[in-house]
mmCIF file of C-alpha atoms in Angstrom:
data_model
loop_
_atom_site.group_PDB
_atom_site.id
_atom_site.type_symbol
_atom_site.label_atom_id
_atom_site.label_comp_id
_atom_site.label_asym_id
_atom_site.label_seq_id
_atom_site.Cartn_x
_atom_site.Cartn_y
_atom_site.Cartn_z
ATOM 1 C CA MET D 1 23.902 -17.164 -21.380
ATOM 2 C CA LYS D 2 27.125 -19.065 -21.033
ATOM 3 C CA ASN D 3 27.172 -22.707 -22.040
ATOM 4 C CA TYR D 4 26.015 -24.933 -19.214
ATOM 5 C CA ASP D 5 25.535 -28.676 -19.205
ATOM 6 C CA ASN D 6 22.239 -28.392 -17.347
ATOM 7 C CA ILE D 7 19.821 -25.859 -15.989
ATOM 8 C CA GLY D 8 20.872 -26.611 -12.410
ATOM 9 C CA GLU D 9 24.366 -25.236 -12.936
ATOM 10 C CA LEU D 10 22.976 -22.183 -14.707
ATOM 11 C CA ILE D 11 20.445 -21.402 -11.966
ATOM 12 C CA LYS D 12 22.938 -21.925 -9.148
ATOM 13 C CA ASN D 13 25.504 -19.681 -10.835
ATOM 14 C CA ALA D 14 22.934 -16.957 -11.628
ATOM 15 C CA ARG D 15 21.534 -17.131 -8.085
ATOM 16 C CA GLU D 16 24.988 -16.772 -6.537
ATOM 17 C CA GLU D 17 25.870 -13.898 -8.890
ATOM 18 C CA LYS D 18 22.740 -12.067 -7.717
ATOM 19 C CA GLY D 19 23.647 -12.797 -4.093
ATOM 20 C CA TYR D 20 20.497 -14.770 -3.290
ATOM 21 C CA SER D 21 20.403 -17.739 -0.978
ATOM 22 C CA ALA D 22 18.301 -20.662 -2.191
ATOM 23 C CA ARG D 23 15.636 -19.714 0.378
ATOM 24 C CA GLU D 24 15.577 -16.090 -0.777
ATOM 25 C CA LEU D 25 15.196 -17.076 -4.417
ATOM 26 C CA ALA D 26 12.520 -19.608 -3.524
ATOM 27 C CA LYS D 27 10.528 -16.951 -1.692
ATOM 28 C CA LEU D 28 10.792 -14.536 -4.617
ATOM 29 C CA CYS D 29 9.721 -17.262 -7.058
ATOM 30 C CA ASP D 30 6.933 -18.462 -4.751
ATOM 31 C CA ILE D 31 8.252 -22.027 -4.692
ATOM 32 C CA SER D 32 9.858 -24.137 -1.986
ATOM 33 C CA HIS D 33 13.575 -23.945 -1.284
ATOM 34 C CA THR D 34 13.569 -27.719 -1.804
ATOM 35 C CA GLU D 35 12.481 -27.117 -5.408
ATOM 36 C CA ILE D 36 15.401 -24.722 -5.912
ATOM 37 C CA SER D 37 17.724 -27.342 -4.438
ATOM 38 C CA ASN D 38 16.269 -30.073 -6.670
ATOM 39 C CA ILE D 39 16.734 -27.908 -9.757
ATOM 40 C CA GLU D 40 20.295 -26.990 -8.860
ATOM 41 C CA LYS D 41 21.221 -30.626 -8.087
ATOM 42 C CA GLY D 42 19.769 -31.761 -11.407
ATOM 43 C CA GLN D 43 16.975 -33.770 -9.793
ATOM 44 C CA ARG D 44 14.325 -31.525 -11.387
ATOM 45 C CA VAL D 45 15.354 -31.293 -15.016
ATOM 46 C CA LYS D 46 12.217 -29.610 -16.365
ATOM 47 C CA PRO D 47 10.970 -26.907 -13.979
ATOM 48 C CA ALA D 48 7.481 -25.526 -14.430
ATOM 49 C CA ILE D 49 6.918 -22.689 -16.891
ATOM 50 C CA LEU D 50 5.982 -20.364 -14.005
ATOM 51 C CA THR D 51 9.267 -21.175 -12.292
ATOM 52 C CA LEU D 52 11.188 -20.370 -15.463
ATOM 53 C CA LYS D 53 9.294 -17.079 -15.775
ATOM 54 C CA ALA D 54 10.308 -16.279 -12.193
ATOM 55 C CA PHE D 55 13.946 -17.098 -12.984
ATOM 56 C CA GLU D 56 13.704 -14.703 -15.911
ATOM 57 C CA LYS D 57 12.399 -11.977 -13.625
ATOM 58 C CA TYR D 58 14.706 -12.450 -10.626
ATOM 59 C CA LEU D 59 17.854 -13.859 -12.206
ATOM 60 C CA ASP D 60 17.744 -11.873 -15.463
ATOM 61 C CA LEU D 61 17.803 -15.047 -17.550
ATOM 62 C CA ASP D 62 16.028 -15.344 -20.872
ATOM 63 C CA PHE D 63 12.799 -17.339 -20.551
ATOM 64 C CA LYS D 64 12.918 -18.669 -24.113
ATOM 65 C CA GLU D 65 16.449 -19.954 -23.682
ATOM 66 C CA LEU D 66 15.632 -21.565 -20.335
ATOM 67 C CA ALA D 67 12.477 -23.221 -21.675
ATOM 68 C CA SER D 68 14.301 -24.475 -24.733
ATOM 69 C CA MET D 69 17.177 -25.765 -22.607
ATOM 70 C CA VAL D 70 14.847 -27.951 -20.524
ATOM 71 C CA GLY D 71 12.894 -29.265 -23.505
ATOM 72 C CA TYR D 72 9.644 -27.318 -23.769
ATOM 73 C CA SER D 73 8.112 -27.256 -27.242
ATOM 74 C CA PRO D 74 8.325 -24.099 -29.372
ATOM 75 C CA ASP D 75 4.540 -23.647 -29.025
ATOM 76 C CA THR D 76 4.718 -23.836 -25.234
ATOM 77 C CA ILE D 77 7.659 -21.443 -25.193
ATOM 78 C CA GLU D 78 5.841 -18.976 -27.411
ATOM 79 C CA TYR D 79 2.706 -19.204 -25.273
ATOM 80 C CA GLY D 80 4.696 -18.757 -22.062
ATOM 81 C CA ASP D 81 6.580 -15.793 -23.465
ATOM 82 C CA ASN D 82 3.551 -13.926 -24.833
ATOM 83 C CA ASN D 83 0.748 -14.697 -22.398
ATOM 84 C CA ILE D 84 0.045 -14.420 -18.739
ATOM 85 C CA ILE D 85 0.258 -17.835 -17.191
ATOM 86 C CA VAL D 86 -2.035 -18.327 -14.231
ATOM 87 C CA SER D 87 -1.288 -20.559 -11.318
ATOM 88 C CA TYR D 88 -4.459 -21.218 -9.377
ATOM 89 C CA ASP D 89 -2.459 -21.719 -6.165
ATOM 90 C CA ARG D 90 -0.821 -18.333 -6.617
ATOM 91 C CA TYR D 91 -4.139 -16.771 -7.596
ATOM 92 C CA ASP D 92 -5.797 -18.181 -4.464
ATOM 93 C CA LYS D 93 -2.887 -16.939 -2.363
ATOM 94 C CA LYS D 94 -3.204 -13.426 -3.809
ATOM 95 C CA ILE D 95 -6.968 -13.440 -3.244
ATOM 96 C CA LYS D 96 -6.435 -14.416 0.405
ATOM 97 C CA GLU D 97 -3.823 -11.674 0.793
ATOM 98 C CA PHE D 98 -6.255 -9.174 -0.740
ATOM 99 C CA GLU D 99 -9.057 -10.296 1.592
ATOM 100 C CA LEU D 100 -6.785 -9.933 4.640
ATOM 101 C CA GLU D 101 -5.752 -6.471 3.520
ATOM 102 C CA LYS D 102 -9.386 -5.530 2.872
ATOM 103 C CA ASP D 103 -10.409 -6.761 6.342
ATOM 104 C CA PHE D 104 -7.562 -4.803 7.919
ATOM 105 C CA LEU D 105 -8.551 -1.627 6.057
ATOM 106 C CA GLU D 106 -12.206 -2.037 7.016
ATOM 107 C CA LYS D 107 -11.207 -2.349 10.687
ATOM 108 C CA LEU D 108 -8.934 0.659 10.360
ATOM 109 C CA LEU D 109 -11.788 2.641 8.843
ATOM 110 C CA ILE D 110 -14.036 1.740 11.775
ATOM 111 C CA VAL D 111 -11.341 2.882 14.210
ATOM 112 C CA LYS D 112 -10.972 6.158 12.324
ATOM 113 C CA LYS D 113 -14.735 6.702 12.347
ATOM 114 C CA HIS D 114 -14.793 6.189 16.101
ATOM 115 C CA LEU D 115 -11.918 8.606 16.444
ATOM 116 C CA ALA D 116 -13.762 11.178 14.334
ATOM 117 C CA VAL D 117 -16.839 10.817 16.556
ATOM 118 C CA ASP D 118 -14.680 11.327 19.644
ATOM 119 C CA ILE D 119 -12.984 14.390 18.166
ATOM 120 C CA LYS D 120 -16.325 15.823 17.072
ATOM 121 C CA GLU D 121 -17.645 15.527 20.635
ATOM 122 C CA TYR D 122 -14.780 17.727 21.802
ATOM 123 C CA TYR D 123 -15.062 20.054 18.835
ATOM 124 C CA ASP D 124 -18.830 20.716 18.987
ATOM 125 C CA PRO D 125 -18.687 23.060 22.022
ATOM 126 C CA ILE D 126 -15.826 25.020 20.432
ATOM 127 C CA TYR D 127 -17.763 25.341 17.189
ATOM 128 C CA ASP D 128 -20.943 26.389 19.031
ATOM 129 C CA TYR D 129 -18.996 28.977 21.009
ATOM 130 C CA LEU D 130 -17.468 30.466 17.851
ATOM 131 C CA GLN D 131 -20.862 30.736 16.169
ATOM 132 C CA LYS D 132 -22.360 32.611 19.131
ATOM 133 C CA GLN D 133 -19.645 35.259 19.133
ATOM 134 C CA ASP D 134 -20.413 38.579 17.487
ATOM 135 C CA ASN D 135 -16.982 39.686 16.369
ATOM 136 C CA VAL D 136 -15.428 36.458 15.034
ATOM 137 C CA ASP D 137 -13.200 36.708 11.986
ATOM 138 C CA GLU D 138 -15.091 35.385 8.915
ATOM 139 C CA ASP D 139 -12.102 33.336 7.743
ATOM 140 C CA LEU D 140 -11.858 31.666 11.143
ATOM 141 C CA LEU D 141 -15.571 30.880 11.092
ATOM 142 C CA LYS D 142 -15.326 29.407 7.567
ATOM 143 C CA LYS D 143 -12.427 27.202 8.681
ATOM 144 C CA ALA D 144 -14.397 26.122 11.743
ATOM 145 C CA GLN D 145 -17.373 25.231 9.516
ATOM 146 C CA ALA D 146 -15.103 23.244 7.175
ATOM 147 C CA ILE D 147 -13.689 21.300 10.130
ATOM 148 C CA TYR D 148 -17.201 20.674 11.469
ATOM 149 C CA LYS D 149 -18.366 19.374 8.071
ATOM 150 C CA PHE D 150 -15.231 17.229 7.675
ATOM 151 C CA LEU D 151 -15.699 15.592 11.085
ATOM 152 C CA ASP D 152 -19.397 15.097 10.391
ATOM 153 C CA ASP D 153 -18.619 13.439 7.051
ATOM 154 C CA LEU D 154 -16.029 11.148 8.651
ATOM 155 C CA LYS D 155 -18.469 9.621 11.086
ATOM 156 C CA LYS D 156 -20.898 8.562 8.327
#
């Protein structure tokens, strides 16, 4: 890292080099754009450890150097560098996202089951017809049985 008088100058320069707007960087770091602005203006002189970890990830800055620059203790820096730091707000947000995705997938599964039932209703007479025929190719009949079983399994 080049020599900077404060972290605000460093972050602003790194952000601009990467081509991020303050809002884009804030979204990536899961913080408000106001927080980015406060850091860059020098109003927030000691950003949170999680924010520094995000700067490391998205701005390719060294976490240890950032944390040292803003005054974190060597023990805190070592802990932050070697361990997963949990933010309960972020954890709760991820859990909610997971629950929404799970709900969506459950609804999609129900739709697909209904679709399988509908397809099976149309397929059953075809399958019955094939089974009643005397000179049906064995491979065709095996494929028809596989389709019948597949559709039957889907509706369960």
